[in-house]
mmCIF file of C-alpha atoms and ligand atoms in Angstrom:
data_model
loop_
_atom_site.group_PDB
_atom_site.id
_atom_site.type_symbol
_atom_site.label_atom_id
_atom_site.label_comp_id
_atom_site.label_asym_id
_atom_site.label_seq_id
_atom_site.Cartn_x
_atom_site.Cartn_y
_atom_site.Cartn_z
ATOM 1 C CA UNK A 11 -19.998 -4.996 -8.729
ATOM 2 C CA UNK A 12 -16.542 -3.727 -9.567
ATOM 3 C CA UNK A 13 -15.832 0.004 -9.868
ATOM 4 C CA UNK A 14 -14.336 -0.588 -13.326
ATOM 5 C CA UNK A 15 -15.609 -3.472 -15.474
ATOM 6 C CA UNK A 16 -16.242 -4.533 -19.044
ATOM 7 C CA UNK A 17 -19.550 -5.456 -20.634
ATOM 8 C CA UNK A 18 -18.579 -8.230 -23.048
ATOM 9 C CA UNK A 19 -21.965 -8.387 -24.743
ATOM 10 C CA UNK A 20 -22.054 -4.712 -25.689
ATOM 11 C CA UNK A 21 -18.324 -4.028 -25.814
ATOM 12 C CA UNK A 22 -18.604 -1.155 -23.319
ATOM 13 C CA UNK A 23 -16.676 0.013 -20.285
ATOM 14 C CA UNK A 24 -18.805 0.209 -17.134
ATOM 15 C CA UNK A 25 -17.948 2.679 -14.372
ATOM 16 C CA UNK A 26 -19.706 3.353 -11.081
ATOM 17 C CA UNK A 27 -20.476 7.068 -11.399
ATOM 18 C CA UNK A 28 -18.770 8.434 -8.280
ATOM 19 C CA UNK A 29 -20.048 11.961 -8.741
ATOM 20 C CA UNK A 30 -23.512 10.835 -7.682
ATOM 21 C CA UNK A 31 -22.735 8.702 -4.635
ATOM 22 C CA UNK A 32 -23.971 8.295 -1.971
ATOM 23 C CA UNK A 33 -27.382 9.607 -3.015
ATOM 24 C CA UNK A 34 -27.546 7.648 -6.256
ATOM 25 C CA UNK A 35 -25.874 4.461 -7.510
ATOM 26 C CA UNK A 36 -25.611 4.681 -11.274
ATOM 27 C CA UNK A 37 -23.455 2.892 -13.822
ATOM 28 C CA UNK A 38 -21.946 4.997 -16.602
ATOM 29 C CA UNK A 39 -21.599 3.215 -19.962
ATOM 30 C CA UNK A 40 -18.489 4.330 -21.838
ATOM 31 C CA UNK A 41 -18.203 3.620 -25.553
ATOM 32 C CA UNK A 42 -15.122 5.527 -26.772
ATOM 33 C CA UNK A 43 -11.653 6.449 -25.578
ATOM 34 C CA UNK A 44 -12.594 10.124 -25.566
ATOM 35 C CA UNK A 45 -15.539 9.362 -23.285
ATOM 36 C CA UNK A 46 -13.093 7.457 -21.079
ATOM 37 C CA UNK A 47 -10.770 10.469 -20.886
ATOM 38 C CA UNK A 48 -13.759 12.686 -20.020
ATOM 39 C CA UNK A 49 -14.902 10.261 -17.320
ATOM 40 C CA UNK A 50 -11.426 10.401 -15.757
ATOM 41 C CA UNK A 51 -11.180 14.192 -15.977
ATOM 42 C CA UNK A 52 -14.646 14.809 -14.533
ATOM 43 C CA UNK A 53 -14.106 12.152 -11.842
ATOM 44 C CA UNK A 54 -16.881 9.767 -12.812
ATOM 45 C CA UNK A 55 -14.006 7.404 -12.009
ATOM 46 C CA UNK A 56 -11.249 8.485 -9.624
ATOM 47 C CA UNK A 57 -8.560 7.048 -7.378
ATOM 48 C CA UNK A 58 -5.163 6.163 -8.846
ATOM 49 C CA UNK A 59 -5.632 2.402 -9.463
ATOM 50 C CA UNK A 60 -9.193 2.858 -10.774
ATOM 51 C CA UNK A 61 -8.174 5.473 -13.328
ATOM 52 C CA UNK A 62 -5.253 3.258 -14.418
ATOM 53 C CA UNK A 63 -7.631 0.360 -15.115
ATOM 54 C CA UNK A 64 -10.187 2.662 -16.776
ATOM 55 C CA UNK A 65 -7.486 4.099 -19.059
ATOM 56 C CA UNK A 66 -6.417 0.568 -20.045
ATOM 57 C CA UNK A 67 -9.993 -0.253 -21.090
ATOM 58 C CA UNK A 68 -10.124 3.152 -22.811
ATOM 59 C CA UNK A 69 -7.191 2.102 -24.969
ATOM 60 C CA UNK A 70 -8.899 -1.215 -25.725
ATOM 61 C CA UNK A 71 -11.930 0.836 -26.840
ATOM 62 C CA UNK A 72 -9.621 2.909 -29.058
ATOM 63 C CA UNK A 73 -8.502 -0.331 -30.729
ATOM 64 C CA UNK A 74 -12.100 -1.326 -31.484
ATOM 65 C CA UNK A 75 -12.957 2.207 -32.679
ATOM 66 C CA UNK A 76 -10.024 2.342 -35.085
ATOM 67 C CA UNK A 77 -10.836 1.522 -38.705
ATOM 68 C CA UNK A 78 -7.175 0.634 -39.379
ATOM 69 C CA UNK A 79 -6.645 -2.577 -41.321
ATOM 70 C CA UNK A 80 -2.858 -2.627 -41.069
ATOM 71 C CA UNK A 81 -0.771 -2.934 -37.930
ATOM 72 C CA UNK A 82 1.194 0.340 -38.347
ATOM 73 C CA UNK A 83 -2.069 2.280 -38.854
ATOM 74 C CA UNK A 84 -3.612 0.686 -35.763
ATOM 75 C CA UNK A 85 -0.490 1.493 -33.729
ATOM 76 C CA UNK A 86 -0.738 5.134 -34.808
ATOM 77 C CA UNK A 87 -4.382 5.310 -33.700
ATOM 78 C CA UNK A 88 -3.538 3.667 -30.387
ATOM 79 C CA UNK A 89 -0.696 6.098 -29.722
ATOM 80 C CA UNK A 90 -2.995 9.051 -30.450
ATOM 81 C CA UNK A 91 -5.626 7.670 -28.046
ATOM 82 C CA UNK A 92 -2.986 6.994 -25.383
ATOM 83 C CA UNK A 93 -1.859 10.634 -25.615
ATOM 84 C CA UNK A 94 -5.428 11.860 -25.083
ATOM 85 C CA UNK A 95 -5.987 9.490 -22.150
ATOM 86 C CA UNK A 96 -2.630 10.381 -20.547
ATOM 87 C CA UNK A 97 -3.578 14.057 -20.492
ATOM 88 C CA UNK A 98 -6.838 13.470 -18.596
ATOM 89 C CA UNK A 99 -5.253 13.741 -15.115
ATOM 90 C CA UNK A 100 -1.569 14.376 -14.433
ATOM 91 C CA UNK A 101 -0.721 13.260 -10.897
ATOM 92 C CA UNK A 102 -1.589 9.558 -10.576
ATOM 93 C CA UNK A 103 1.221 7.640 -12.240
ATOM 94 C CA UNK A 104 -0.994 4.538 -12.515
ATOM 95 C CA UNK A 105 -2.585 6.191 -15.532
ATOM 96 C CA UNK A 106 0.621 6.328 -17.590
ATOM 97 C CA UNK A 107 1.788 3.040 -16.081
ATOM 98 C CA UNK A 108 -1.324 1.253 -17.405
ATOM 99 C CA UNK A 109 -1.145 2.968 -20.817
ATOM 100 C CA UNK A 110 2.534 2.063 -21.219
ATOM 101 C CA UNK A 111 1.781 -1.529 -20.305
ATOM 102 C CA UNK A 112 -0.963 -1.619 -22.973
ATOM 103 C CA UNK A 113 1.286 0.005 -25.595
ATOM 104 C CA UNK A 114 4.032 -2.539 -24.883
ATOM 105 C CA UNK A 115 1.598 -5.316 -25.843
ATOM 106 C CA UNK A 116 0.900 -3.492 -29.101
ATOM 107 C CA UNK A 117 4.559 -2.687 -29.840
ATOM 108 C CA UNK A 118 5.750 -6.268 -29.449
ATOM 109 C CA UNK A 119 2.925 -7.778 -31.503
ATOM 110 C CA UNK A 120 3.160 -9.516 -34.872
ATOM 111 C CA UNK A 121 -0.127 -10.669 -36.444
ATOM 112 C CA UNK A 122 -3.473 -9.346 -37.572
ATOM 113 C CA UNK A 123 -4.938 -6.061 -36.303
ATOM 114 C CA UNK A 124 -8.072 -7.869 -35.120
ATOM 115 C CA UNK A 125 -6.078 -10.266 -32.987
ATOM 116 C CA UNK A 126 -4.226 -7.292 -31.461
ATOM 117 C CA UNK A 127 -7.574 -5.665 -30.579
ATOM 118 C CA UNK A 128 -8.504 -8.809 -28.639
ATOM 119 C CA UNK A 129 -5.098 -8.957 -26.957
ATOM 120 C CA UNK A 130 -5.461 -5.350 -25.771
ATOM 121 C CA UNK A 131 -8.831 -6.096 -24.209
ATOM 122 C CA UNK A 132 -7.350 -9.170 -22.512
ATOM 123 C CA UNK A 133 -4.486 -7.040 -21.150
ATOM 124 C CA UNK A 134 -6.916 -4.439 -19.754
ATOM 125 C CA UNK A 135 -8.850 -7.235 -18.077
ATOM 126 C CA UNK A 136 -5.606 -8.603 -16.655
ATOM 127 C CA UNK A 137 -4.704 -5.161 -15.251
ATOM 128 C CA UNK A 138 -8.129 -4.993 -13.579
ATOM 129 C CA UNK A 139 -7.968 -8.513 -12.136
ATOM 130 C CA UNK A 140 -4.413 -8.027 -10.904
ATOM 131 C CA UNK A 141 -5.441 -4.821 -9.135
ATOM 132 C CA UNK A 142 -7.940 -6.720 -6.992
ATOM 133 C CA UNK A 143 -5.414 -9.438 -6.123
ATOM 134 C CA UNK A 144 -2.713 -6.845 -5.326
ATOM 135 C CA UNK A 145 -5.079 -4.916 -3.055
ATOM 136 C CA UNK A 146 -5.855 -8.032 -1.068
ATOM 137 C CA UNK A 147 -2.152 -8.791 -0.631
ATOM 138 C CA UNK A 148 -1.512 -5.193 0.529
ATOM 139 C CA UNK A 149 -4.443 -5.467 2.896
ATOM 140 C CA UNK A 150 -2.985 -8.569 4.505
ATOM 141 C CA UNK A 151 0.416 -6.933 5.005
ATOM 142 C CA UNK A 152 -1.112 -3.687 6.270
ATOM 143 C CA UNK A 153 -3.655 -5.282 8.610
ATOM 144 C CA UNK A 154 -0.740 -6.606 10.682
ATOM 145 C CA UNK A 155 -0.025 -2.969 11.631
ATOM 146 C CA UNK A 156 -3.482 -2.525 13.179
ATOM 147 C CA UNK A 157 -4.114 -3.521 16.775
ATOM 148 C CA UNK A 158 -7.427 -4.491 18.297
ATOM 149 C CA UNK A 159 -9.117 -1.322 19.564
ATOM 150 C CA UNK A 160 -7.228 1.126 17.318
ATOM 151 C CA UNK A 161 -8.703 4.401 16.142
ATOM 152 C CA UNK A 162 -7.271 5.435 12.781
ATOM 153 C CA UNK A 163 -7.544 8.536 10.622
ATOM 154 C CA UNK A 164 -8.171 8.006 6.924
ATOM 155 C CA UNK A 165 -7.981 10.704 4.237
ATOM 156 C CA UNK A 166 -9.875 10.886 0.914
ATOM 157 C CA UNK A 167 -11.310 7.642 -0.470
ATOM 158 C CA UNK A 168 -9.025 4.693 -1.020
ATOM 159 C CA UNK A 169 -11.571 1.899 -0.937
ATOM 160 C CA UNK A 170 -13.179 -0.338 -3.544
ATOM 161 C CA UNK A 171 -14.325 2.834 -5.327
ATOM 162 C CA UNK A 172 -10.774 4.136 -5.766
ATOM 163 C CA UNK A 173 -9.531 0.835 -7.165
ATOM 164 C CA UNK A 174 -11.076 -1.927 -9.259
ATOM 165 C CA UNK A 175 -12.248 -3.542 -6.019
ATOM 166 C CA UNK A 176 -11.281 -3.876 -2.336
ATOM 167 C CA UNK A 177 -9.065 -0.787 -1.945
ATOM 168 C CA UNK A 178 -5.648 0.246 -0.632
ATOM 169 C CA UNK A 179 -5.633 2.066 2.750
ATOM 170 C CA UNK A 180 -9.329 1.396 3.255
ATOM 171 C CA UNK A 181 -8.669 -2.186 2.152
ATOM 172 C CA UNK A 182 -6.210 -2.521 5.054
ATOM 173 C CA UNK A 183 -8.870 -1.235 7.460
ATOM 174 C CA UNK A 184 -11.453 -3.575 5.953
ATOM 175 C CA UNK A 185 -9.123 -6.569 6.283
ATOM 176 C CA UNK A 186 -8.366 -5.783 9.936
ATOM 177 C CA UNK A 187 -12.122 -5.546 10.553
ATOM 178 C CA UNK A 188 -12.712 -8.886 8.825
ATOM 179 C CA UNK A 189 -9.985 -10.405 10.996
ATOM 180 C CA UNK A 190 -12.151 -9.483 13.983
ATOM 181 C CA UNK A 191 -10.155 -6.482 15.201
ATOM 182 C CA UNK A 192 -12.257 -3.706 16.692
ATOM 183 C CA UNK A 193 -11.382 -0.565 14.825
ATOM 184 C CA UNK A 194 -12.801 2.935 14.679
ATOM 185 C CA UNK A 195 -12.199 5.220 11.707
ATOM 186 C CA UNK A 196 -12.074 9.004 11.774
ATOM 187 C CA UNK A 197 -12.988 9.922 8.209
ATOM 188 C CA UNK A 198 -11.518 13.195 6.946
ATOM 189 C CA UNK A 199 -14.301 14.740 4.910
ATOM 190 C CA UNK A 200 -11.698 15.768 2.282
ATOM 191 C CA UNK A 201 -12.516 19.192 0.908
ATOM 192 C CA UNK A 202 -13.342 20.215 -1.733
ATOM 193 C CA UNK A 203 -14.730 17.101 -3.469
ATOM 194 C CA UNK A 204 -15.620 15.411 -0.167
ATOM 195 C CA UNK A 205 -14.434 11.931 -1.156
ATOM 196 C CA UNK A 206 -14.235 11.067 2.559
ATOM 197 C CA UNK A 207 -17.664 12.273 3.644
ATOM 198 C CA UNK A 208 -19.386 10.933 0.524
ATOM 199 C CA UNK A 209 -17.504 7.832 -0.571
ATOM 200 C CA UNK A 210 -15.463 6.524 2.365
ATOM 201 C CA UNK A 211 -18.365 6.938 4.783
ATOM 202 C CA UNK A 212 -20.632 5.158 2.272
ATOM 203 C CA UNK A 213 -18.188 2.255 1.974
ATOM 204 C CA UNK A 214 -17.618 1.967 5.741
ATOM 205 C CA UNK A 215 -21.381 1.852 6.301
ATOM 206 C CA UNK A 216 -21.612 -1.070 3.881
ATOM 207 C CA UNK A 217 -18.805 -2.958 5.641
ATOM 208 C CA UNK A 218 -20.254 -2.315 9.086
ATOM 209 C CA UNK A 219 -17.091 -0.552 10.299
ATOM 210 C CA UNK A 220 -17.732 2.139 12.933
ATOM 211 C CA UNK A 221 -16.659 5.649 11.917
ATOM 212 C CA UNK A 222 -17.124 9.345 12.485
ATOM 213 C CA UNK A 223 -16.731 11.938 9.777
ATOM 214 C CA UNK A 224 -14.499 14.814 10.890
ATOM 215 C CA UNK A 225 -13.751 18.093 9.173
ATOM 216 C CA UNK A 226 -10.227 18.016 7.749
ATOM 217 C CA UNK A 227 -9.026 20.679 10.155
ATOM 218 C CA UNK A 228 -10.101 18.568 13.179
ATOM 219 C CA UNK A 229 -7.448 15.905 12.533
ATOM 220 C CA UNK A 230 -4.761 17.816 14.470
ATOM 221 C CA UNK A 231 -7.016 18.016 17.510
ATOM 222 C CA UNK A 232 -7.662 14.269 17.545
ATOM 223 C CA UNK A 233 -3.980 13.451 17.047
ATOM 224 C CA UNK A 234 -2.805 15.891 19.711
ATOM 225 C CA UNK A 235 -5.301 14.636 22.293
ATOM 226 C CA UNK A 236 -4.089 11.051 21.993
ATOM 227 C CA UNK A 237 -7.273 9.713 20.434
ATOM 228 C CA UNK A 238 -5.633 8.260 17.311
ATOM 229 C CA UNK A 239 -3.167 5.367 17.062
ATOM 230 C CA UNK A 240 -2.423 5.321 13.312
ATOM 231 C CA UNK A 241 -2.974 7.219 10.079
ATOM 232 C CA UNK A 242 -3.604 5.336 6.806
ATOM 233 C CA UNK A 243 -3.724 7.019 3.397
ATOM 234 C CA UNK A 244 -3.364 6.041 -0.253
ATOM 235 C CA UNK A 245 -1.111 7.697 -2.824
ATOM 236 C CA UNK A 246 -1.194 8.876 -6.398
ATOM 237 C CA UNK A 247 2.543 8.789 -6.938
ATOM 238 C CA UNK A 248 5.505 7.913 -4.757
ATOM 239 C CA UNK A 249 8.971 9.141 -5.753
ATOM 240 C CA UNK A 250 12.099 7.001 -5.431
ATOM 241 C CA UNK A 251 13.038 8.663 -2.113
ATOM 242 C CA UNK A 252 9.622 7.933 -0.534
ATOM 243 C CA UNK A 253 8.013 11.370 -1.009
ATOM 244 C CA UNK A 254 4.277 10.715 -1.339
ATOM 245 C CA UNK A 255 1.828 12.654 -3.528
ATOM 246 C CA UNK A 256 -1.720 12.184 -2.323
ATOM 247 C CA UNK A 257 -5.006 14.056 -1.954
ATOM 248 C CA UNK A 258 -4.648 17.651 -0.838
ATOM 249 C CA UNK A 259 -4.470 17.838 2.951
ATOM 250 C CA UNK A 260 -2.358 14.700 3.349
ATOM 251 C CA UNK A 261 0.777 16.750 4.054
ATOM 252 C CA UNK A 262 -0.832 18.635 6.955
ATOM 253 C CA UNK A 263 -2.148 15.352 8.308
ATOM 254 C CA UNK A 264 1.321 13.789 8.122
ATOM 255 C CA UNK A 265 2.866 16.789 9.896
ATOM 256 C CA UNK A 266 0.377 16.560 12.743
ATOM 257 C CA UNK A 267 0.853 12.781 12.989
ATOM 258 C CA UNK A 268 4.650 13.174 13.091
ATOM 259 C CA UNK A 269 4.511 15.903 15.727
ATOM 260 C CA UNK A 270 2.451 13.624 17.944
ATOM 261 C CA UNK A 271 4.414 10.422 17.355
ATOM 262 C CA UNK A 272 1.523 8.734 15.517
ATOM 263 C CA UNK A 273 2.622 6.358 12.728
ATOM 264 C CA UNK A 274 1.741 7.504 9.198
ATOM 265 C CA UNK A 275 1.315 4.726 6.607
ATOM 266 C CA UNK A 276 0.681 5.213 2.871
ATOM 267 C CA UNK A 277 -0.708 2.016 1.316
ATOM 268 C CA UNK A 278 0.490 1.822 -2.255
ATOM 269 C CA UNK A 279 0.606 -0.758 -5.053
ATOM 270 C CA UNK A 280 4.053 -0.831 -6.657
ATOM 271 C CA UNK A 281 2.427 0.534 -9.847
ATOM 272 C CA UNK A 282 2.080 3.840 -7.922
ATOM 273 C CA UNK A 283 5.833 4.079 -7.276
ATOM 274 C CA UNK A 284 7.650 6.151 -9.910
ATOM 275 C CA UNK A 285 11.307 5.204 -9.644
ATOM 276 C CA UNK A 286 12.141 7.618 -12.477
ATOM 277 C CA UNK A 287 11.551 10.549 -10.111
ATOM 278 C CA UNK A 288 14.280 11.065 -7.521
ATOM 279 C CA UNK A 289 12.042 13.122 -5.248
ATOM 280 C CA UNK A 290 8.555 14.517 -4.902
ATOM 281 C CA UNK A 291 9.253 18.033 -6.189
ATOM 282 C CA UNK A 292 9.151 16.520 -9.693
ATOM 283 C CA UNK A 293 5.632 15.110 -9.295
ATOM 284 C CA UNK A 294 3.132 17.074 -11.423
ATOM 285 C CA UNK A 295 0.370 18.465 -9.214
ATOM 286 C CA UNK A 296 -3.053 18.853 -10.767
ATOM 287 C CA UNK A 297 -4.773 22.172 -10.159
ATOM 288 C CA UNK A 298 -8.510 21.843 -10.745
ATOM 289 C CA UNK A 299 -11.317 24.304 -11.409
ATOM 290 C CA UNK A 300 -11.645 26.843 -8.529
ATOM 291 C CA UNK A 301 -15.383 26.341 -8.852
ATOM 292 C CA UNK A 302 -14.953 23.076 -6.883
ATOM 293 C CA UNK A 303 -13.892 25.181 -3.888
ATOM 294 C CA UNK A 304 -16.411 27.960 -4.430
ATOM 295 C CA UNK A 305 -19.401 25.652 -4.987
ATOM 296 C CA UNK A 306 -19.894 25.143 -1.230
ATOM 297 C CA UNK A 307 -23.338 26.258 -0.077
ATOM 298 C CA UNK A 308 -24.898 26.650 3.360
ATOM 299 C CA UNK A 309 -28.670 26.789 3.706
ATOM 300 C CA UNK A 310 -28.924 26.913 -0.082
ATOM 301 C CA UNK A 311 -26.659 29.975 -0.446
ATOM 302 C CA UNK A 312 -23.057 30.154 -1.680
ATOM 303 C CA UNK A 313 -20.602 30.540 1.202
ATOM 304 C CA UNK A 314 -18.109 32.717 -0.672
ATOM 305 C CA UNK A 315 -19.008 36.240 -1.820
ATOM 306 C CA UNK A 316 -19.949 36.671 -5.467
ATOM 307 C CA UNK A 317 -16.900 36.975 -7.689
ATOM 308 C CA UNK A 318 -14.604 35.399 -5.037
ATOM 309 C CA UNK A 319 -11.430 33.865 -6.352
ATOM 310 C CA UNK A 320 -10.000 30.507 -5.216
ATOM 311 C CA UNK A 321 -7.104 28.090 -5.747
ATOM 312 C CA UNK A 322 -7.672 24.373 -5.991
ATOM 313 C CA UNK A 323 -4.570 22.141 -5.975
ATOM 314 C CA UNK A 324 -5.889 18.560 -5.921
ATOM 315 C CA UNK A 325 -2.785 16.936 -4.392
ATOM 316 C CA UNK A 326 0.188 17.695 -2.175
ATOM 317 C CA UNK A 327 3.492 15.986 -1.504
ATOM 318 C CA UNK A 328 4.375 14.595 1.918
ATOM 319 C CA UNK A 329 8.161 14.411 2.427
ATOM 320 C CA UNK A 330 9.528 10.955 3.129
ATOM 321 C CA UNK A 331 10.831 11.999 6.560
ATOM 322 C CA UNK A 332 7.207 12.096 7.805
ATOM 323 C CA UNK A 333 6.421 8.602 6.473
ATOM 324 C CA UNK A 334 6.754 5.735 8.966
ATOM 325 C CA UNK A 335 6.550 2.949 6.379
ATOM 326 C CA UNK A 336 4.942 2.263 2.996
ATOM 327 C CA UNK A 337 2.679 -0.765 2.664
ATOM 328 C CA UNK A 338 2.940 -2.478 -0.755
ATOM 329 C CA UNK A 339 1.692 -5.782 -2.142
ATOM 330 C CA UNK A 340 5.248 -7.069 -1.766
ATOM 331 C CA UNK A 341 5.485 -6.220 1.913
ATOM 332 C CA UNK A 342 6.010 -3.273 4.239
ATOM 333 C CA UNK A 343 8.847 -0.985 3.167
ATOM 334 C CA UNK A 344 10.771 0.974 5.820
ATOM 335 C CA UNK A 345 13.232 3.866 5.383
ATOM 336 C CA UNK A 346 15.626 4.555 3.820
ATOM 337 C CA UNK A 347 13.137 4.408 0.957
ATOM 338 C CA UNK A 348 15.593 5.296 -1.812
ATOM 339 C CA UNK A 349 17.393 2.057 -0.956
ATOM 340 C CA UNK A 350 14.414 -0.157 -0.114
ATOM 341 C CA UNK A 351 11.781 0.890 -2.689
ATOM 342 C CA UNK A 352 13.907 -0.116 -5.738
ATOM 343 C CA UNK A 353 14.840 -3.390 -4.000
ATOM 344 C CA UNK A 354 11.195 -4.262 -3.365
ATOM 345 C CA UNK A 355 10.046 -3.242 -6.839
ATOM 346 C CA UNK A 356 12.738 -5.167 -8.679
ATOM 347 C CA UNK A 357 12.135 -8.218 -6.526
ATOM 348 C CA UNK A 358 10.007 -10.709 -8.542
HETATM 349 O O1 MRU B 623 -8.761 13.132 -6.787
HETATM 350 P P1 MRU B 623 -8.942 11.683 -6.441
HETATM 351 O O2 MRU B 623 -10.210 11.402 -5.726
HETATM 352 O O3 MRU B 623 -8.724 10.791 -7.651
HETATM 353 O O4 MRU B 623 -7.762 11.390 -5.441
HETATM 354 C C1 MRU B 623 -7.625 10.102 -4.930
HETATM 355 C C2 MRU B 623 -6.555 9.986 -3.912
HETATM 356 O O5 MRU B 623 -5.856 10.936 -3.613
HETATM 357 C C3 MRU B 623 -6.317 8.635 -3.333
HETATM 358 O O6 MRU B 623 -5.844 8.738 -2.025
HETATM 359 C C4 MRU B 623 -5.283 7.881 -4.194
HETATM 360 O O7 MRU B 623 -5.653 7.894 -5.538
HETATM 361 C C5 MRU B 623 -5.084 6.502 -3.751
HETATM 362 S S1 MRU B 623 -6.553 5.598 -3.931
HETATM 363 C C6 MRU B 623 -6.310 3.993 -3.832
#
């Protein structure tokens, strides 16, 4: 089952509800573009490539919802839906990338509104299928960086659940495992939403890859004591100069890896690279509800005192100088990134 898929019979978007895993595996049925935007905002679906694909299907849903019987009216409805979907989460550029790709199909189209509705659905399906193929290509490039016997640290969840299927950084780990390399994963639990402890650990169990969950603040200890050979992470947006926005905590992990001479590899489809941004300071960082931080309980009681206040940035930016290389579907990109990323992206 794919994380993001389409039910042809009922004309509905199907999402694995990631809020419930690992205790419950449930499929959410999404019928409108507003429901799609809600599912992205509330993290029923999450992970940059997965929300890009979900948004594309959301726009296809908007086409079917629209009562427009002329092309200009349908285009207006689609643009309105795209604006709503684009606002659902700000950091992952895959979201706007997918919406722009869908809107380009609509803008260049001449014909009946009904035919355009079908073309939009076909484009969303193409985005989803391409994501799987791209992940596998990235995995093959990235697996070459893993040696037999390596222990790696992984942050957040970047597996099949964060994409349409297979995954980015976790896809690399999975590929190396399938190639017969012995590999051990230290899984950052990834406060506050615990994507590592809940989702990555769940995926690794299914693939039969040995792992230990570690608290995020243990990563420095493992790096410093020579127990880790590589760090693999995903990304939500990469600027032209190689600055990498990813799940909060990635920057501290990269600093500790750098200080200990451990290679740090973001694994990133080229749809996550935003060449329009010269550097990472321009990347919008989502700040989520403080309740996500305060909700932590021990023995059934809230950890924080009543009325406590919290901050909850969901992402941080790792400067390019801490990045060893970026794995893409087109190959492994080494510094200087501002020279090499545009070359790789513009290469057919
Ligand atoms: O807030 P999330 O869970 O959507 O954040 C996800 C990440 O930060 C991932 O590392 C990133 O999207 C890459 S996933 C292939």
